[in-house]
mmCIF file of C-alpha atoms in Angstrom:
data_model
loop_
_atom_site.group_PDB
_atom_site.id
_atom_site.type_symbol
_atom_site.label_atom_id
_atom_site.label_comp_id
_atom_site.label_asym_id
_atom_site.label_seq_id
_atom_site.Cartn_x
_atom_site.Cartn_y
_atom_site.Cartn_z
ATOM 1 C CA LYS L 1 118.823 84.758 120.036
ATOM 2 C CA GLN L 2 114.760 86.289 120.705
ATOM 3 C CA TRP L 3 115.098 87.062 116.569
ATOM 4 C CA TYR L 4 116.525 83.453 115.757
ATOM 5 C CA GLN L 5 113.512 81.909 117.730
ATOM 6 C CA ARG L 6 110.635 83.867 116.058
ATOM 7 C CA ARG L 7 113.037 82.668 112.758
ATOM 8 C CA VAL L 8 112.171 79.093 114.023
ATOM 9 C CA ALA L 9 109.232 79.613 114.812
ATOM 10 C CA ILE L 10 107.706 81.473 111.395
ATOM 11 C CA THR L 11 109.820 79.249 109.613
ATOM 12 C CA ALA L 12 108.162 75.697 110.924
ATOM 13 C CA GLY L 13 104.908 77.488 110.541
ATOM 14 C CA VAL L 14 104.820 78.475 107.489
ATOM 15 C CA LEU L 15 107.632 77.143 105.452
ATOM 16 C CA SER L 16 108.674 73.306 104.177
ATOM 17 C CA GLU L 17 110.883 71.526 105.911
ATOM 18 C CA ASP L 18 113.868 73.009 102.957
ATOM 19 C CA SER L 19 112.265 76.437 103.097
ATOM 20 C CA THR L 20 111.629 76.583 99.565
ATOM 21 C CA SER L 21 108.452 76.322 99.473
ATOM 22 C CA PHE L 22 104.819 76.914 101.697
ATOM 23 C CA ASN L 23 104.389 73.809 103.905
ATOM 24 C CA PRO L 24 101.240 71.678 103.199
ATOM 25 C CA MET L 25 98.811 73.072 105.719
ATOM 26 C CA VAL L 26 99.247 76.602 103.935
ATOM 27 C CA ASN L 27 99.590 75.406 100.577
ATOM 28 C CA GLY L 28 96.545 73.635 100.952
ATOM 29 C CA MET L 29 95.055 77.176 101.928
ATOM 30 C CA LEU L 30 96.277 78.326 98.694
ATOM 31 C CA VAL L 31 94.698 75.752 96.347
ATOM 32 C CA MET L 32 91.598 76.478 98.405
ATOM 33 C CA VAL L 33 91.049 79.667 97.878
ATOM 34 C CA GLU L 34 92.680 80.435 94.944
ATOM 35 C CA PRO L 35 89.333 79.766 92.344
ATOM 36 C CA GLN L 36 88.145 82.945 94.923
ATOM 37 C CA ILE L 37 90.230 85.127 93.482
ATOM 38 C CA CYS L 38 90.836 83.340 90.137
ATOM 39 C CA PRO L 39 87.601 82.274 88.645
ATOM 40 C CA VAL L 40 86.856 80.936 85.502
ATOM 41 C CA GLN L 41 86.369 83.853 83.179
ATOM 42 C CA SER L 42 82.379 83.426 82.483
ATOM 43 C CA ASN L 43 79.065 85.370 82.529
ATOM 44 C CA GLN L 44 77.844 82.816 84.702
ATOM 45 C CA CYS L 45 78.551 83.154 88.345
ATOM 46 C CA SER L 46 77.262 80.384 90.660
ATOM 47 C CA SER L 47 76.703 81.285 94.299
ATOM 48 C CA GLY L 48 78.357 77.630 95.562
ATOM 49 C CA GLU L 49 81.593 78.374 93.490
ATOM 50 C CA ASN L 50 81.901 81.916 94.711
ATOM 51 C CA TRP L 51 81.500 81.411 97.994
ATOM 52 C CA LEU L 52 84.103 83.844 99.247
ATOM 53 C CA PHE L 53 83.519 86.926 97.845
ATOM 54 C CA GLY L 54 80.016 86.711 96.128
ATOM 55 C CA CYS L 55 78.538 87.165 92.917
ATOM 56 C CA LYS L 56 78.261 90.546 93.170
ATOM 57 C CA CYS L 57 81.994 90.918 93.722
ATOM 58 C CA VAL L 58 82.782 89.256 91.068
ATOM 59 C CA LYS L 59 80.888 90.959 88.627
ATOM 60 C CA GLU L 60 82.422 94.087 89.907
ATOM 61 C CA PHE L 61 85.144 93.072 88.782
ATOM 62 C CA ARG L 62 84.610 91.606 85.773
ATOM 63 C CA ALA L 63 83.411 94.932 84.719
ATOM 64 C CA LEU L 64 86.752 96.540 85.125
ATOM 65 C CA GLY L 65 88.241 95.305 81.547
ATOM 66 C CA ASP L 66 91.569 93.833 81.519
ATOM 67 C CA CYS L 67 91.879 95.178 85.412
ATOM 68 C CA LYS L 68 89.882 92.327 86.516
ATOM 69 C CA ALA L 69 93.437 89.842 86.261
ATOM 70 C CA LYS L 70 94.820 92.117 88.925
ATOM 71 C CA PRO L 71 93.879 90.252 91.915
ATOM 72 C CA CYS L 72 94.910 86.905 90.623
ATOM 73 C CA GLN L 73 98.151 88.529 89.354
ATOM 74 C CA LEU L 74 99.004 89.558 92.846
ATOM 75 C CA PHE L 75 97.953 86.636 94.683
ATOM 76 C CA ARG L 76 99.847 84.239 92.178
ATOM 77 C CA HIS L 77 102.986 86.862 92.856
ATOM 78 C CA TYR L 78 102.714 86.645 96.340
ATOM 79 C CA ARG L 79 101.806 82.477 96.585
ATOM 80 C CA GLU L 80 105.393 82.441 93.706
ATOM 81 C CA SER L 81 107.302 84.412 95.321
ATOM 82 C CA GLY L 82 106.074 84.347 98.886
ATOM 83 C CA PRO L 83 108.913 81.577 99.927
ATOM 84 C CA ALA L 84 111.818 83.221 98.979
ATOM 85 C CA ALA L 85 110.855 86.589 100.505
ATOM 86 C CA LEU L 86 109.932 85.461 103.145
ATOM 87 C CA ASN L 87 113.440 83.153 103.615
ATOM 88 C CA SER L 88 115.370 86.534 102.843
ATOM 89 C CA PHE L 89 113.230 88.959 105.386
ATOM 90 C CA LEU L 90 113.897 85.784 108.232
ATOM 91 C CA ASN L 91 118.031 86.010 107.035
ATOM 92 C CA SER L 92 118.065 89.531 106.751
ATOM 93 C CA GLU L 93 120.937 91.482 108.995
ATOM 94 C CA SER L 94 119.333 94.879 109.797
ATOM 95 C CA TYR L 95 116.124 96.564 110.070
ATOM 96 C CA GLU L 96 116.935 98.366 106.788
ATOM 97 C CA GLU L 97 116.800 95.228 104.680
ATOM 98 C CA ARG L 98 113.984 93.817 106.374
ATOM 99 C CA TYR L 99 111.704 97.094 105.595
ATOM 100 C CA GLN L 100 113.333 97.032 102.337
ATOM 101 C CA ILE L 101 111.604 93.058 101.315
ATOM 102 C CA ILE L 102 108.542 94.029 103.080
ATOM 103 C CA MET L 103 108.000 97.487 100.716
ATOM 104 C CA LYS L 104 109.265 95.079 97.527
ATOM 105 C CA TYR L 105 107.905 92.212 97.770
ATOM 106 C CA VAL L 106 104.192 93.390 100.061
ATOM 107 C CA PHE L 107 103.645 97.158 99.194
ATOM 108 C CA ASP L 108 105.017 97.669 95.769
ATOM 109 C CA PRO L 109 103.411 95.154 94.053
ATOM 110 C CA ILE L 110 100.050 96.527 95.043
ATOM 111 C CA SER L 111 101.128 100.215 94.690
ATOM 112 C CA ARG L 112 102.010 99.180 91.351
ATOM 113 C CA ALA L 113 98.677 97.311 90.888
ATOM 114 C CA LEU L 114 96.514 100.054 91.906
ATOM 115 C CA CYS L 115 98.260 103.201 89.918
ATOM 116 C CA GLU L 116 97.649 101.122 86.398
ATOM 117 C CA CYS L 117 93.811 99.773 87.600
ATOM 118 C CA PRO L 118 92.768 102.781 90.282
ATOM 119 C CA GLY L 119 89.120 101.166 89.697
ATOM 120 C CA MET L 120 89.999 98.335 91.634
ATOM 121 C CA ILE L 121 89.643 100.316 94.799
ATOM 122 C CA GLY L 122 85.981 101.233 93.589
ATOM 123 C CA ALA L 123 84.888 97.574 93.024
ATOM 124 C CA SER L 124 86.690 96.536 96.077
ATOM 125 C CA THR L 125 84.499 99.134 98.339
ATOM 126 C CA ASN L 126 81.374 97.985 96.643
ATOM 127 C CA CYS L 127 82.174 94.158 96.938
ATOM 128 C CA ALA L 128 82.219 95.148 100.850
ATOM 129 C CA ARG L 129 78.998 97.255 100.920
ATOM 130 C CA ASN L 130 77.140 94.362 98.869
ATOM 131 C CA TYR L 131 78.654 90.980 100.100
ATOM 132 C CA ASP L 132 76.650 88.463 99.133
ATOM 133 C CA GLY L 133 79.399 85.333 99.846
ATOM 134 C CA THR L 134 79.052 82.199 102.187
ATOM 135 C CA LEU L 135 81.851 83.023 104.052
ATOM 136 C CA PHE L 136 80.276 83.951 107.077
ATOM 137 C CA THR L 137 77.761 80.747 106.721
ATOM 138 C CA PHE L 138 80.847 78.793 105.812
ATOM 139 C CA THR L 139 82.637 80.009 109.145
ATOM 140 C CA ARG L 140 79.722 79.760 111.137
ATOM 141 C CA MET L 141 80.398 83.515 112.352
ATOM 142 C CA ASP L 142 77.798 86.009 113.137
ATOM 143 C CA ARG L 143 77.394 88.450 110.164
ATOM 144 C CA ALA L 144 75.989 91.213 112.573
ATOM 145 C CA GLN L 145 79.349 93.085 113.528
ATOM 146 C CA PHE L 146 79.965 93.085 109.560
ATOM 147 C CA ASP L 147 76.751 95.054 108.691
ATOM 148 C CA SER L 148 77.371 97.206 111.315
ATOM 149 C CA VAL L 149 80.873 97.913 110.679
ATOM 150 C CA VAL L 150 79.369 98.196 106.946
ATOM 151 C CA GLU L 151 76.735 101.140 107.553
ATOM 152 C CA GLU L 152 78.779 102.688 109.689
ATOM 153 C CA ILE L 153 81.570 103.544 107.138
ATOM 154 C CA ASP L 154 80.896 106.736 105.080
ATOM 155 C CA TRP L 155 82.042 104.953 101.920
ATOM 156 C CA LYS L 156 82.444 108.251 99.726
ATOM 157 C CA ALA L 157 84.882 109.758 102.182
ATOM 158 C CA LEU L 158 87.183 106.656 102.066
ATOM 159 C CA LYS L 159 87.183 106.124 98.608
ATOM 160 C CA THR L 160 87.903 109.441 98.101
ATOM 161 C CA ILE L 161 90.910 109.416 100.482
ATOM 162 C CA LEU L 162 91.924 105.742 98.795
ATOM 163 C CA HIS L 163 91.760 107.754 95.493
ATOM 164 C CA GLY L 164 93.840 110.284 97.186
ATOM 165 C CA TRP L 165 96.700 108.092 98.100
ATOM 166 C CA VAL L 166 97.137 106.314 94.977
ATOM 167 C CA LYS L 167 97.082 109.783 93.061
ATOM 168 C CA GLY L 168 99.708 111.273 95.283
ATOM 169 C CA GLY L 169 101.658 107.717 94.885
ATOM 170 C CA CYS L 170 101.585 107.292 91.617
ATOM 171 C CA GLY L 171 103.529 108.304 88.112
ATOM 172 C CA GLU L 172 107.157 110.096 87.855
ATOM 173 C CA LYS L 173 108.634 112.752 89.262
ATOM 174 C CA ASN L 174 112.187 114.100 88.423
ATOM 175 C CA GLY L 175 112.321 111.238 86.067
ATOM 176 C CA LYS L 176 111.943 109.222 89.510
ATOM 177 C CA ASP L 177 109.167 106.149 89.721
ATOM 178 C CA CYS L 178 106.834 107.412 92.715
ATOM 179 C CA VAL L 179 106.364 104.005 93.811
ATOM 180 C CA ALA L 180 109.967 102.876 94.095
ATOM 181 C CA GLU L 181 110.727 106.312 95.525
ATOM 182 C CA LEU L 182 108.111 106.177 97.947
ATOM 183 C CA SER L 183 109.310 102.269 99.255
ATOM 184 C CA ASP L 184 112.861 103.836 100.338
ATOM 185 C CA MET L 185 111.514 106.468 101.999
ATOM 186 C CA PHE L 186 109.421 104.511 104.016
ATOM 187 C CA SER L 187 112.661 101.924 104.053
ATOM 188 C CA ILE L 188 115.110 104.963 105.991
ATOM 189 C CA SER L 189 113.246 104.385 109.284
ATOM 190 C CA GLY L 190 115.079 100.969 109.234
ATOM 191 C CA ARG L 191 118.527 102.826 108.806
ATOM 192 C CA TRP L 192 117.651 104.849 111.863
ATOM 193 C CA LEU L 193 117.155 101.770 114.204
ATOM 194 C CA ASP L 194 120.229 99.984 112.719
ATOM 195 C CA ASN L 195 122.429 103.108 113.342
ATOM 196 C CA THR L 196 120.556 103.366 116.737
ATOM 197 C CA PHE L 197 121.397 100.149 118.194
ATOM 198 C CA ARG L 198 124.936 99.921 116.193
ATOM 199 C CA GLY L 199 125.641 103.170 118.989
ATOM 200 C CA GLU L 200 126.164 105.014 116.156
ATOM 201 C CA ASP L 201 125.494 109.122 116.969
ATOM 202 C CA SER L 202 124.985 109.763 113.984
ATOM 203 C CA CYS L 203 122.189 112.742 111.900
ATOM 204 C CA GLN L 204 120.738 109.794 110.972
ATOM 205 C CA SER L 205 120.575 107.792 114.607
ATOM 206 C CA LEU L 206 117.950 107.854 117.804
ATOM 207 C CA ILE L 207 121.069 108.851 119.835
ATOM 208 C CA ARG L 208 120.764 112.425 118.410
ATOM 209 C CA LEU L 209 117.581 112.551 119.498
ATOM 210 C CA GLU L 210 117.670 110.862 122.974
ATOM 211 C CA GLU L 211 116.523 113.446 125.187
ATOM 212 C CA GLU L 212 113.293 114.452 122.638
ATOM 213 C CA PHE L 213 112.933 110.580 122.267
ATOM 214 C CA THR L 214 112.896 109.639 126.241
ATOM 215 C CA VAL L 215 110.290 112.042 127.227
ATOM 216 C CA TYR L 216 108.437 111.093 123.876
ATOM 217 C CA MET L 217 108.517 107.156 125.783
ATOM 218 C CA GLU L 218 107.800 108.630 128.946
ATOM 219 C CA THR L 219 104.191 110.651 127.373
ATOM 220 C CA ALA L 220 103.643 107.905 125.628
ATOM 221 C CA PHE L 221 103.328 105.761 129.029
ATOM 222 C CA SER L 222 101.997 109.009 131.243
ATOM 223 C CA PHE L 223 98.869 108.517 130.243
ATOM 224 C CA ASN L 224 95.357 107.155 132.913
ATOM 225 C CA MET L 225 92.728 106.710 130.058
ATOM 226 C CA THR L 226 90.106 106.836 133.270
ATOM 227 C CA THR L 227 91.160 110.523 133.792
ATOM 228 C CA ASP L 228 92.775 111.469 130.527
ATOM 229 C CA THR L 229 90.390 112.832 127.585
ATOM 230 C CA VAL L 230 90.535 111.500 124.211
ATOM 231 C CA LYS L 231 91.489 115.617 122.876
ATOM 232 C CA SER L 232 94.072 116.194 125.684
ATOM 233 C CA VAL L 233 95.747 112.780 125.142
ATOM 234 C CA ALA L 234 95.669 113.307 121.396
ATOM 235 C CA ASN L 235 97.845 117.285 122.088
ATOM 236 C CA LYS L 236 100.076 116.453 124.913
ATOM 237 C CA PHE L 237 101.188 113.378 122.677
ATOM 238 C CA MET L 238 101.642 115.317 119.363
ATOM 239 C CA ASP L 239 103.237 118.389 120.774
ATOM 240 C CA VAL L 240 106.145 115.754 122.300
ATOM 241 C CA TYR L 241 105.689 114.078 119.197
ATOM 242 C CA SER L 242 106.266 117.476 117.248
ATOM 243 C CA ASP L 243 109.375 118.355 119.456
ATOM 244 C CA MET L 244 111.322 115.124 118.290
ATOM 245 C CA GLN L 245 110.362 115.446 114.798
ATOM 246 C CA ARG L 246 112.080 118.965 115.029
ATOM 247 C CA LYS L 247 115.047 117.872 116.522
ATOM 248 C CA SER L 248 114.770 114.800 113.482
ATOM 249 C CA LEU L 249 114.027 117.032 110.634
ATOM 250 C CA CYS L 250 115.024 120.842 111.198
ATOM 251 C CA ASP L 251 118.419 120.659 113.031
ATOM 252 C CA PRO L 252 120.578 122.448 111.109
ATOM 253 C CA SER L 253 123.510 120.574 111.195
ATOM 254 C CA CYS L 254 122.021 117.467 110.062
ATOM 255 C CA ALA L 255 119.021 118.722 108.007
ATOM 256 C CA ALA L 256 120.657 118.567 104.547
ATOM 257 C CA GLU L 257 121.619 114.979 105.342
ATOM 258 C CA VAL L 258 118.160 113.452 106.495
ATOM 259 C CA MET L 259 116.168 116.050 104.007
ATOM 260 C CA ASP L 260 118.398 114.249 100.657
ATOM 261 C CA SER L 261 117.801 110.519 102.660
ATOM 262 C CA PHE L 262 114.282 110.828 101.708
ATOM 263 C CA TYR L 263 112.506 114.039 100.834
ATOM 264 C CA SER L 264 112.617 113.778 96.968
ATOM 265 C CA CYS L 265 109.532 115.642 94.403
ATOM 266 C CA CYS L 266 107.607 112.029 94.492
ATOM 267 C CA VAL L 267 107.392 112.466 98.497
ATOM 268 C CA LYS L 268 106.615 116.396 98.100
ATOM 269 C CA HIS L 269 104.108 115.221 95.665
ATOM 270 C CA SER L 270 102.507 112.693 97.791
ATOM 271 C CA LEU L 271 102.316 115.365 100.863
ATOM 272 C CA GLU L 272 100.980 117.716 98.659
ATOM 273 C CA VAL L 273 98.015 115.976 97.357
ATOM 274 C CA THR L 274 97.691 113.585 100.326
ATOM 275 C CA LEU L 275 97.434 116.658 102.703
ATOM 276 C CA SER L 276 95.197 118.843 100.917
ATOM 277 C CA LYS L 277 92.036 120.141 101.826
ATOM 278 C CA PRO L 278 89.972 117.989 100.522
ATOM 279 C CA MET L 279 91.411 114.981 102.066
ATOM 280 C CA ARG L 280 91.853 116.568 105.294
ATOM 281 C CA LYS L 281 87.970 117.193 104.569
ATOM 282 C CA ASN L 282 87.184 113.707 104.125
ATOM 283 C CA TYR L 283 90.071 111.893 106.878
ATOM 284 C CA GLN L 284 87.611 114.354 109.255
ATOM 285 C CA LYS L 285 84.162 112.965 107.763
ATOM 286 C CA LEU L 286 85.461 109.791 107.833
ATOM 287 C CA PHE L 287 86.929 109.800 111.522
ATOM 288 C CA ARG L 288 83.516 111.540 112.800
ATOM 289 C CA ASN L 289 81.738 109.056 110.921
ATOM 290 C CA MET L 290 83.727 105.947 111.938
ATOM 291 C CA TRP L 291 84.299 107.118 116.055
ATOM 292 C CA GLY L 292 80.698 105.457 116.992
ATOM 293 C CA LEU L 293 82.746 101.921 115.900
ATOM 294 C CA PHE L 294 85.085 102.606 118.597
ATOM 295 C CA SER L 295 83.327 104.602 121.071
ATOM 296 C CA GLU L 296 79.749 105.730 122.916
ATOM 297 C CA GLU L 297 81.073 108.846 124.098
ATOM 298 C CA LYS L 298 80.631 112.471 121.145
ATOM 299 C CA VAL L 299 83.294 112.446 118.878
ATOM 300 C CA PRO L 300 86.064 114.710 120.570
ATOM 301 C CA ASN L 301 87.292 117.737 118.937
ATOM 302 C CA LEU L 302 91.150 116.801 117.829
ATOM 303 C CA ASN L 303 91.389 120.210 115.310
ATOM 304 C CA SER L 304 94.554 121.210 117.568
ATOM 305 C CA ALA L 305 96.234 117.540 117.367
ATOM 306 C CA VAL L 306 95.307 117.314 113.814
ATOM 307 C CA ASN L 307 96.668 120.804 112.602
ATOM 308 C CA LYS L 308 100.161 120.292 114.418
ATOM 309 C CA TYR L 309 100.493 117.094 113.169
ATOM 310 C CA LEU L 310 99.417 118.842 109.318
ATOM 311 C CA ALA L 311 102.035 121.824 110.353
ATOM 312 C CA MET L 312 104.804 118.739 110.399
ATOM 313 C CA MET L 313 104.073 117.789 106.969
ATOM 314 C CA ASP L 314 104.873 121.234 105.811
ATOM 315 C CA LEU L 315 107.999 120.457 106.081
ATOM 316 C CA ASP L 316 109.574 123.968 104.656
ATOM 317 C CA GLY L 317 107.408 126.227 107.002
ATOM 318 C CA PHE L 318 107.912 123.393 109.724
ATOM 319 C CA CYS L 319 111.901 123.464 109.549
ATOM 320 C CA LYS L 320 111.998 127.194 108.274
ATOM 321 C CA ASP L 321 112.921 129.049 111.341
ATOM 322 C CA GLN L 322 116.237 126.994 111.630
ATOM 323 C CA THR L 323 116.729 125.886 107.854
ATOM 324 C CA ASN L 324 115.844 126.526 104.322
ATOM 325 C CA VAL L 325 117.086 122.711 102.448
ATOM 326 C CA TYR L 326 113.364 121.777 102.359
ATOM 327 C CA GLY L 327 112.598 125.107 100.454
ATOM 328 C CA GLU L 328 115.238 124.565 98.161
ATOM 329 C CA ARG L 329 113.786 121.475 97.325
ATOM 330 C CA ASN L 330 110.529 122.859 97.029
ATOM 331 C CA GLU L 331 112.022 125.426 94.522
ATOM 332 C CA GLU L 332 114.190 122.577 92.615
ATOM 333 C CA CYS L 333 110.861 120.559 92.122
ATOM 334 C CA GLU L 334 108.677 123.027 90.699
ATOM 335 C CA SER L 335 111.635 124.148 88.640
ATOM 336 C CA LEU L 336 111.714 120.743 86.845
ATOM 337 C CA GLY L 337 107.685 120.315 87.204
ATOM 338 C CA ALA L 338 107.802 118.375 89.502
#
């Protein structure tokens, strides 16, 4: 019933009466924004015509050659496929199907655009760093907070992280398209929810993890932020999360099925790239750099919690005392050069 009520509310707020297009209000906003994302190609730039992103940003993207058209292509994809995608999402009958729709219509196009045009990362970060649009004047919003955030961010570390994510998620491994493979991996969590709510006690169901999941939820709601430190909270949370993941991924009776459902050569490659030593250093730099945006206290030492999380991502090492299925998959991928 609640999902039906949400569906009706979303449809009324976004789509037309027959649900085949966006409603006039949304269409009006899209018409207003389109010239900003799909500007007329010219060597000149008018700040009045490019009020949303500014001329410095327009120049950044013009310098990308054929890739300068990618933002416009993405915008038109979402505008044209949006109503059908939203209808599919609202009419879907399972969590797995909803997650698949989100990945297909939202994340996959962005991933493929970045795989083809990684230069958009640098252009986008430079747009934020050197913003000269008039959005704040137009909306009468205070720009001071935006500028303070821009000054705090370690842009070099952020760009390195984003480029690492793109490198880890693009290309092919073992003849499989990694964008599609990673999409499937993220959709698997929907299958777990479906099986759980159907009361199915199977390898891909939270019912199998009832004891560990109960402890996990109890721990999550037990923290007292006035007395617990960030460090202690992170360590407690990672302890119970690690226990739950160990049962989920390593249980010998289910490990092979769980591994086959998500751990492909593409996933292996992505984890290796995004959790490499250079990437870890940049995660730490960005965390320390941005901590001041959220707290005036000293940056907490979260090394112990982070190391516990990273240990879980090395699936072969994490599960080795119970199963070797992840190690066998690693060897298979390496033998194929994947």
